[in-house]
Amino acid sequence: MILAITLSKLLIGVAIAAAVLTAGVGVLKSQKNWLMTYLQNFCGALFIFSGWVKAVDPLGTAYKMEQYFGEFTSTFEGTWMSFIAPIFPWLSNYATGFSVFMIVFEIVLGIMLILGIRSKLTSWLFLGLVAFFTFLTGFTYLTGYVPADVNFFSFGSWGPYVETNMKVTDCGCFGDFLKLKPKVSFFKDVFLMFPALYFVFKHKDMHQLLNAKVRTGILGLSALGLLVYCLSNFVWDLPGKDFRPFKKGVDVAGTLKAEKEAAGNVQVTSYILTNKASGKVTELPYADFMKKYKDYPKEDWEYEQVKSKPTIEATKISDFVLEDVDGNEMTEAVLSDPKYSFMIVSHKLKYKEAYDKIMVNDTTFVSETITNEDTTYVVQKVASVSQREAKETRYVWDVDFQKDYQEKINPLAEAAEKDGFNVYAIVGGAGPATIDEFRHATQTAFPFYMADDILLKTIVRSNPGVVMLKNGVIIDKWHINKLPAYAEMKSLMK
């Protein structure tokens, strides 16, 4: 089972694979250094595997990069290095390209290690990539010591390690296949620094398989094939493997209920108390704290609750909350629909804002007191009317995105609604006014709901994407560029 995979099990599997490869290499040719050969195969196999589980879903890595860029922006803002901060929002615009490059590079580097291609270059590239990963995971892990209202570079204000202080909660090293806490991921990368340095100093002992032309050919074909494979998993279709919680067949309604019940049954087991003046940390069991809490006034002590772990670990399904444009929650209505329904998911409405110059009237009023017999009242009269120039916001919708709704989504909605099925769109990062403008621009008749954009990115890796549901269970989902005819969709209904 994928969910049962842990880092230790994964490393054992990679270690066994490396041992088999090493034995195979030993059969093909004599070795200068068996330890070097084993480490080449171990690190190469690890990089190929970690790259592959990200290659099946390059957008997942891109979204993780956006998280890192956002964290770096807030970290550098307000410091003497604030001039660096604007770089990261700019880099975020190219997160998808960086994602594909890093994934292909990681797998290619693994192949270079196993084949022994250009040992000196490979050694330095491996060291550079491991150092880069160590920096990312180390930074993320250390943010656990930084309170919410403290900047990372204010080292004197760091406090005890609190996991919830971290904005990026997992490194994304193995995509959605295996979630690692930043602390675990950081120590994994520190461990990899040892073979990385060993490669640099002893690169002449590296084994080489096949001849130079064959090695170069394998490397070139691998890079090209990997590039096409990555693109196929988000440009033309959905990921070939779905490691996310919203995969086909998942009972979203049942899982959401179970996760909420598990979270509600969590209990406070103890309190960690930190003295604001001395920094002294004391942990008291819950029962003892309730007896002695008066000895730890809040003006002198900071409180942190330690809670029991839920019986079911929360997934992104716990964040499944939908609202209509009037703020009414629609989660239950959507997940309890006994009929087949179609959920059109757009984590972002694609548009640019343009501004038109318009003339508006500025009216000046004066107040006048009028007395009529025993009654006195105040009336306002127009004193003057003048015109001034103002800007009016206009939405310029992405042409291809608009066509997807007009030429693909709308016909699907019409056919489904004709058969009595519900169709609705869920969008992220847009308010009621923007949604209303988009509905008019695309002439969509079905309702639009709002949700968190990260949630929608998790549900389907397509913008827009289509999800078929029944009783809160995901029947199937499609990329907009692989949207089948309605008749084919209907054939799934049993």
PDB file of C-alpha atoms in Angstrom, residues 68-225:
ATOM      1  CA  TYR A  68       8.796  28.491  -0.901  1.00  0.00           C
ATOM      2  CA  PHE A  69       8.959  31.678  -2.991  1.00  0.00           C
ATOM      3  CA  GLY A  70       6.133  33.189  -0.926  1.00  0.00           C
ATOM      4  CA  GLU A  71       7.913  32.300   2.319  1.00  0.00           C
ATOM      5  CA  PHE A  72      11.183  33.797   1.069  1.00  0.00           C
ATOM      6  CA  THR A  73       9.371  36.995   0.090  1.00  0.00           C
ATOM      7  CA  SER A  74       7.919  37.533   3.554  1.00  0.00           C
ATOM      8  CA  THR A  75      11.260  36.584   5.166  1.00  0.00           C
ATOM      9  CA  PHE A  76      13.333  39.185   3.328  1.00  0.00           C
ATOM     10  CA  GLU A  77      10.745  41.983   3.407  1.00  0.00           C
ATOM     11  CA  GLY A  78      11.395  44.503   6.167  1.00  0.00           C
ATOM     12  CA  THR A  79      15.052  43.539   6.552  1.00  0.00           C
ATOM     13  CA  TRP A  80      18.242  45.166   5.251  1.00  0.00           C
ATOM     14  CA  MET A  81      18.046  42.569   2.460  1.00  0.00           C
ATOM     15  CA  SER A  82      14.568  43.689   1.376  1.00  0.00           C
ATOM     16  CA  PHE A  83      15.915  44.419  -2.113  1.00  0.00           C
ATOM     17  CA  ILE A  84      15.956  40.630  -2.647  1.00  0.00           C
ATOM     18  CA  ALA A  85      12.241  40.186  -1.840  1.00  0.00           C
ATOM     19  CA  PRO A  86      10.814  41.299  -5.248  1.00  0.00           C
ATOM     20  CA  ILE A  87      12.810  38.563  -6.996  1.00  0.00           C
ATOM     21  CA  PHE A  88      10.706  35.770  -5.546  1.00  0.00           C
ATOM     22  CA  PRO A  89       7.246  36.852  -6.843  1.00  0.00           C
ATOM     23  CA  TRP A  90       8.889  37.149 -10.260  1.00  0.00           C
ATOM     24  CA  LEU A  91      10.375  33.652  -9.936  1.00  0.00           C
ATOM     25  CA  SER A  92       6.955  32.368  -8.885  1.00  0.00           C
ATOM     26  CA  ASN A  93       5.658  33.218 -12.376  1.00  0.00           C
ATOM     27  CA  TYR A  94       8.052  30.616 -13.770  1.00  0.00           C
ATOM     28  CA  ALA A  95       7.525  27.964 -11.103  1.00  0.00           C
ATOM     29  CA  THR A  96       6.201  25.390 -13.567  1.00  0.00           C
ATOM     30  CA  GLY A  97       9.235  25.728 -15.825  1.00  0.00           C
ATOM     31  CA  PHE A  98      11.579  25.473 -12.849  1.00  0.00           C
ATOM     32  CA  SER A  99       9.665  22.403 -11.680  1.00  0.00           C
ATOM     33  CA  VAL A 100      10.099  20.537 -14.970  1.00  0.00           C
ATOM     34  CA  PHE A 101      13.771  21.505 -15.182  1.00  0.00           C
ATOM     35  CA  MET A 102      14.538  20.395 -11.606  1.00  0.00           C
ATOM     36  CA  ILE A 103      12.690  17.078 -12.035  1.00  0.00           C
ATOM     37  CA  VAL A 104      14.450  16.204 -15.299  1.00  0.00           C
ATOM     38  CA  PHE A 105      17.783  17.358 -13.870  1.00  0.00           C
ATOM     39  CA  GLU A 106      17.373  15.195 -10.746  1.00  0.00           C
ATOM     40  CA  ILE A 107      16.578  12.026 -12.707  1.00  0.00           C
ATOM     41  CA  VAL A 108      19.300  12.695 -15.299  1.00  0.00           C
ATOM     42  CA  LEU A 109      21.806  13.190 -12.476  1.00  0.00           C
ATOM     43  CA  GLY A 110      20.769   9.825 -11.047  1.00  0.00           C
ATOM     44  CA  ILE A 111      21.390   8.191 -14.442  1.00  0.00           C
ATOM     45  CA  MET A 112      24.776   9.937 -14.693  1.00  0.00           C
ATOM     46  CA  LEU A 113      25.787   8.498 -11.314  1.00  0.00           C
ATOM     47  CA  ILE A 114      24.780   4.939 -12.176  1.00  0.00           C
ATOM     48  CA  LEU A 115      26.453   5.031 -15.604  1.00  0.00           C
ATOM     49  CA  GLY A 116      29.482   6.991 -14.365  1.00  0.00           C
ATOM     50  CA  ILE A 117      29.169   9.770 -16.923  1.00  0.00           C
ATOM     51  CA  ARG A 118      31.814  12.525 -16.630  1.00  0.00           C
ATOM     52  CA  SER A 119      32.630  11.714 -13.029  1.00  0.00           C
ATOM     53  CA  LYS A 120      34.086  15.084 -12.001  1.00  0.00           C
ATOM     54  CA  LEU A 121      31.168  17.099 -13.421  1.00  0.00           C
ATOM     55  CA  THR A 122      28.626  14.656 -12.010  1.00  0.00           C
ATOM     56  CA  SER A 123      30.220  14.852  -8.563  1.00  0.00           C
ATOM     57  CA  TRP A 124      30.054  18.640  -8.427  1.00  0.00           C
ATOM     58  CA  LEU A 125      26.516  18.733  -9.813  1.00  0.00           C
ATOM     59  CA  PHE A 126      25.398  16.213  -7.196  1.00  0.00           C
ATOM     60  CA  LEU A 127      27.047  18.218  -4.413  1.00  0.00           C
ATOM     61  CA  GLY A 128      25.423  21.423  -5.674  1.00  0.00           C
ATOM     62  CA  LEU A 129      21.940  19.890  -5.839  1.00  0.00           C
ATOM     63  CA  VAL A 130      22.211  18.264  -2.413  1.00  0.00           C
ATOM     64  CA  ALA A 131      23.459  21.553  -0.936  1.00  0.00           C
ATOM     65  CA  PHE A 132      20.498  23.348  -2.527  1.00  0.00           C
ATOM     66  CA  PHE A 133      18.028  20.811  -1.092  1.00  0.00           C
ATOM     67  CA  THR A 134      19.747  21.031   2.315  1.00  0.00           C
ATOM     68  CA  PHE A 135      19.368  24.812   2.303  1.00  0.00           C
ATOM     69  CA  LEU A 136      15.650  24.605   1.474  1.00  0.00           C
ATOM     70  CA  THR A 137      14.789  21.916   4.002  1.00  0.00           C
ATOM     71  CA  GLY A 138      17.065  23.439   6.642  1.00  0.00           C
ATOM     72  CA  PHE A 139      15.443  26.849   6.272  1.00  0.00           C
ATOM     73  CA  THR A 140      11.970  25.323   6.490  1.00  0.00           C
ATOM     74  CA  TYR A 141      12.881  23.249   9.536  1.00  0.00           C
ATOM     75  CA  LEU A 142      14.429  26.231  11.337  1.00  0.00           C
ATOM     76  CA  THR A 143      11.283  28.320  10.834  1.00  0.00           C
ATOM     77  CA  GLY A 144       9.773  26.018  13.455  1.00  0.00           C
ATOM     78  CA  TYR A 145      11.810  28.000  16.003  1.00  0.00           C
ATOM     79  CA  VAL A 146      10.509  31.347  14.736  1.00  0.00           C
ATOM     80  CA  PRO A 147       7.281  32.636  16.378  1.00  0.00           C
ATOM     81  CA  ALA A 148       4.556  33.886  14.046  1.00  0.00           C
ATOM     82  CA  ASP A 149       5.245  37.583  14.694  1.00  0.00           C
ATOM     83  CA  VAL A 150       9.057  37.310  14.462  1.00  0.00           C
ATOM     84  CA  ASN A 151      11.232  37.603  11.361  1.00  0.00           C
ATOM     85  CA  PHE A 152      13.544  34.704  10.585  1.00  0.00           C
ATOM     86  CA  PHE A 153      16.644  36.892  10.847  1.00  0.00           C
ATOM     87  CA  SER A 154      15.736  38.089  14.361  1.00  0.00           C
ATOM     88  CA  PHE A 155      17.701  35.207  15.863  1.00  0.00           C
ATOM     89  CA  GLY A 156      17.534  36.574  19.413  1.00  0.00           C
ATOM     90  CA  SER A 157      13.738  36.291  19.368  1.00  0.00           C
ATOM     91  CA  TRP A 158      13.610  32.639  18.366  1.00  0.00           C
ATOM     92  CA  GLY A 159      11.730  30.395  20.761  1.00  0.00           C
ATOM     93  CA  PRO A 160      11.225  26.664  21.327  1.00  0.00           C
ATOM     94  CA  TYR A 161      10.516  24.485  18.277  1.00  0.00           C
ATOM     95  CA  VAL A 162       6.812  24.574  17.349  1.00  0.00           C
ATOM     96  CA  GLU A 163       5.845  22.621  14.251  1.00  0.00           C
ATOM     97  CA  THR A 164       2.894  24.884  13.457  1.00  0.00           C
ATOM     98  CA  ASN A 165       5.255  27.864  13.061  1.00  0.00           C
ATOM     99  CA  MET A 166       6.358  26.480   9.694  1.00  0.00           C
ATOM    100  CA  LYS A 167       4.538  27.858   6.655  1.00  0.00           C
ATOM    101  CA  VAL A 168       5.816  25.057   4.393  1.00  0.00           C
ATOM    102  CA  THR A 169       4.822  21.903   6.248  1.00  0.00           C
ATOM    103  CA  ASP A 170       6.481  19.333   3.990  1.00  0.00           C
ATOM    104  CA  CYS A 171       9.433  19.561   1.643  1.00  0.00           C
ATOM    105  CA  GLY A 172       7.906  17.951  -1.441  1.00  0.00           C
ATOM    106  CA  CYS A 173      11.043  15.788  -1.870  1.00  0.00           C
ATOM    107  CA  PHE A 174       8.919  12.816  -2.916  1.00  0.00           C
ATOM    108  CA  GLY A 175       5.914  14.749  -4.189  1.00  0.00           C
ATOM    109  CA  ASP A 176       2.588  13.507  -2.841  1.00  0.00           C
ATOM    110  CA  PHE A 177       3.855   9.917  -2.806  1.00  0.00           C
ATOM    111  CA  LEU A 178       5.516  10.365   0.590  1.00  0.00           C
ATOM    112  CA  LYS A 179       5.094  13.387   2.862  1.00  0.00           C
ATOM    113  CA  LEU A 180       8.150  14.136   4.969  1.00  0.00           C
ATOM    114  CA  LYS A 181       8.281  16.616   7.797  1.00  0.00           C
ATOM    115  CA  PRO A 182      10.951  19.295   7.164  1.00  0.00           C
ATOM    116  CA  LYS A 183      13.007  18.081  10.125  1.00  0.00           C
ATOM    117  CA  VAL A 184      13.194  14.547   8.721  1.00  0.00           C
ATOM    118  CA  SER A 185      13.873  15.856   5.241  1.00  0.00           C
ATOM    119  CA  PHE A 186      16.639  18.147   6.481  1.00  0.00           C
ATOM    120  CA  PHE A 187      18.493  15.315   8.222  1.00  0.00           C
ATOM    121  CA  LYS A 188      18.063  13.161   5.108  1.00  0.00           C
ATOM    122  CA  ASP A 189      19.794  15.855   3.053  1.00  0.00           C
ATOM    123  CA  VAL A 190      22.537  16.270   5.677  1.00  0.00           C
ATOM    124  CA  PHE A 191      23.133  12.517   5.400  1.00  0.00           C
ATOM    125  CA  LEU A 192      23.435  12.818   1.591  1.00  0.00           C
ATOM    126  CA  MET A 193      26.114  15.479   1.994  1.00  0.00           C
ATOM    127  CA  PHE A 194      28.569  12.753   3.068  1.00  0.00           C
ATOM    128  CA  PRO A 195      28.449  10.750  -0.193  1.00  0.00           C
ATOM    129  CA  ALA A 196      28.286  14.057  -2.105  1.00  0.00           C
ATOM    130  CA  LEU A 197      31.594  15.194  -0.610  1.00  0.00           C
ATOM    131  CA  TYR A 198      33.047  11.708  -1.045  1.00  0.00           C
ATOM    132  CA  PHE A 199      32.201  11.835  -4.763  1.00  0.00           C
ATOM    133  CA  VAL A 200      33.978  15.179  -5.166  1.00  0.00           C
ATOM    134  CA  PHE A 201      37.203  14.059  -3.471  1.00  0.00           C
ATOM    135  CA  LYS A 202      37.268  10.530  -4.896  1.00  0.00           C
ATOM    136  CA  HIS A 203      35.568  10.992  -8.292  1.00  0.00           C
ATOM    137  CA  LYS A 204      38.446   9.207 -10.054  1.00  0.00           C
ATOM    138  CA  ASP A 205      37.337   5.975  -8.364  1.00  0.00           C
ATOM    139  CA  MET A 206      33.873   6.117  -9.939  1.00  0.00           C
ATOM    140  CA  HIS A 207      32.914   3.186 -12.157  1.00  0.00           C
ATOM    141  CA  GLN A 208      31.883   3.776 -15.777  1.00  0.00           C
ATOM    142  CA  LEU A 209      29.513   1.515 -17.699  1.00  0.00           C
ATOM    143  CA  LEU A 210      29.418   1.028 -21.478  1.00  0.00           C
ATOM    144  CA  ASN A 211      31.389   3.269 -23.818  1.00  0.00           C
ATOM    145  CA  ALA A 212      31.262   7.073 -24.032  1.00  0.00           C
ATOM    146  CA  LYS A 213      28.998   7.225 -27.103  1.00  0.00           C
ATOM    147  CA  VAL A 214      26.440   4.832 -25.648  1.00  0.00           C
ATOM    148  CA  ARG A 215      26.436   6.662 -22.320  1.00  0.00           C
ATOM    149  CA  THR A 216      25.901  10.003 -24.067  1.00  0.00           C
ATOM    150  CA  GLY A 217      23.130   8.540 -26.212  1.00  0.00           C
ATOM    151  CA  ILE A 218      21.308   7.093 -23.208  1.00  0.00           C
ATOM    152  CA  LEU A 219      21.613  10.411 -21.397  1.00  0.00           C
ATOM    153  CA  GLY A 220      20.268  12.467 -24.310  1.00  0.00           C
ATOM    154  CA  LEU A 221      17.332  10.140 -25.009  1.00  0.00           C
ATOM    155  CA  SER A 222      16.516   9.992 -21.289  1.00  0.00           C
ATOM    156  CA  ALA A 223      16.449  13.773 -20.962  1.00  0.00           C
ATOM    157  CA  LEU A 224      14.205  14.147 -24.021  1.00  0.00           C
ATOM    158  CA  GLY A 225      11.882  11.339 -22.944  1.00  0.00           C
TER     159      GLY A 225
END
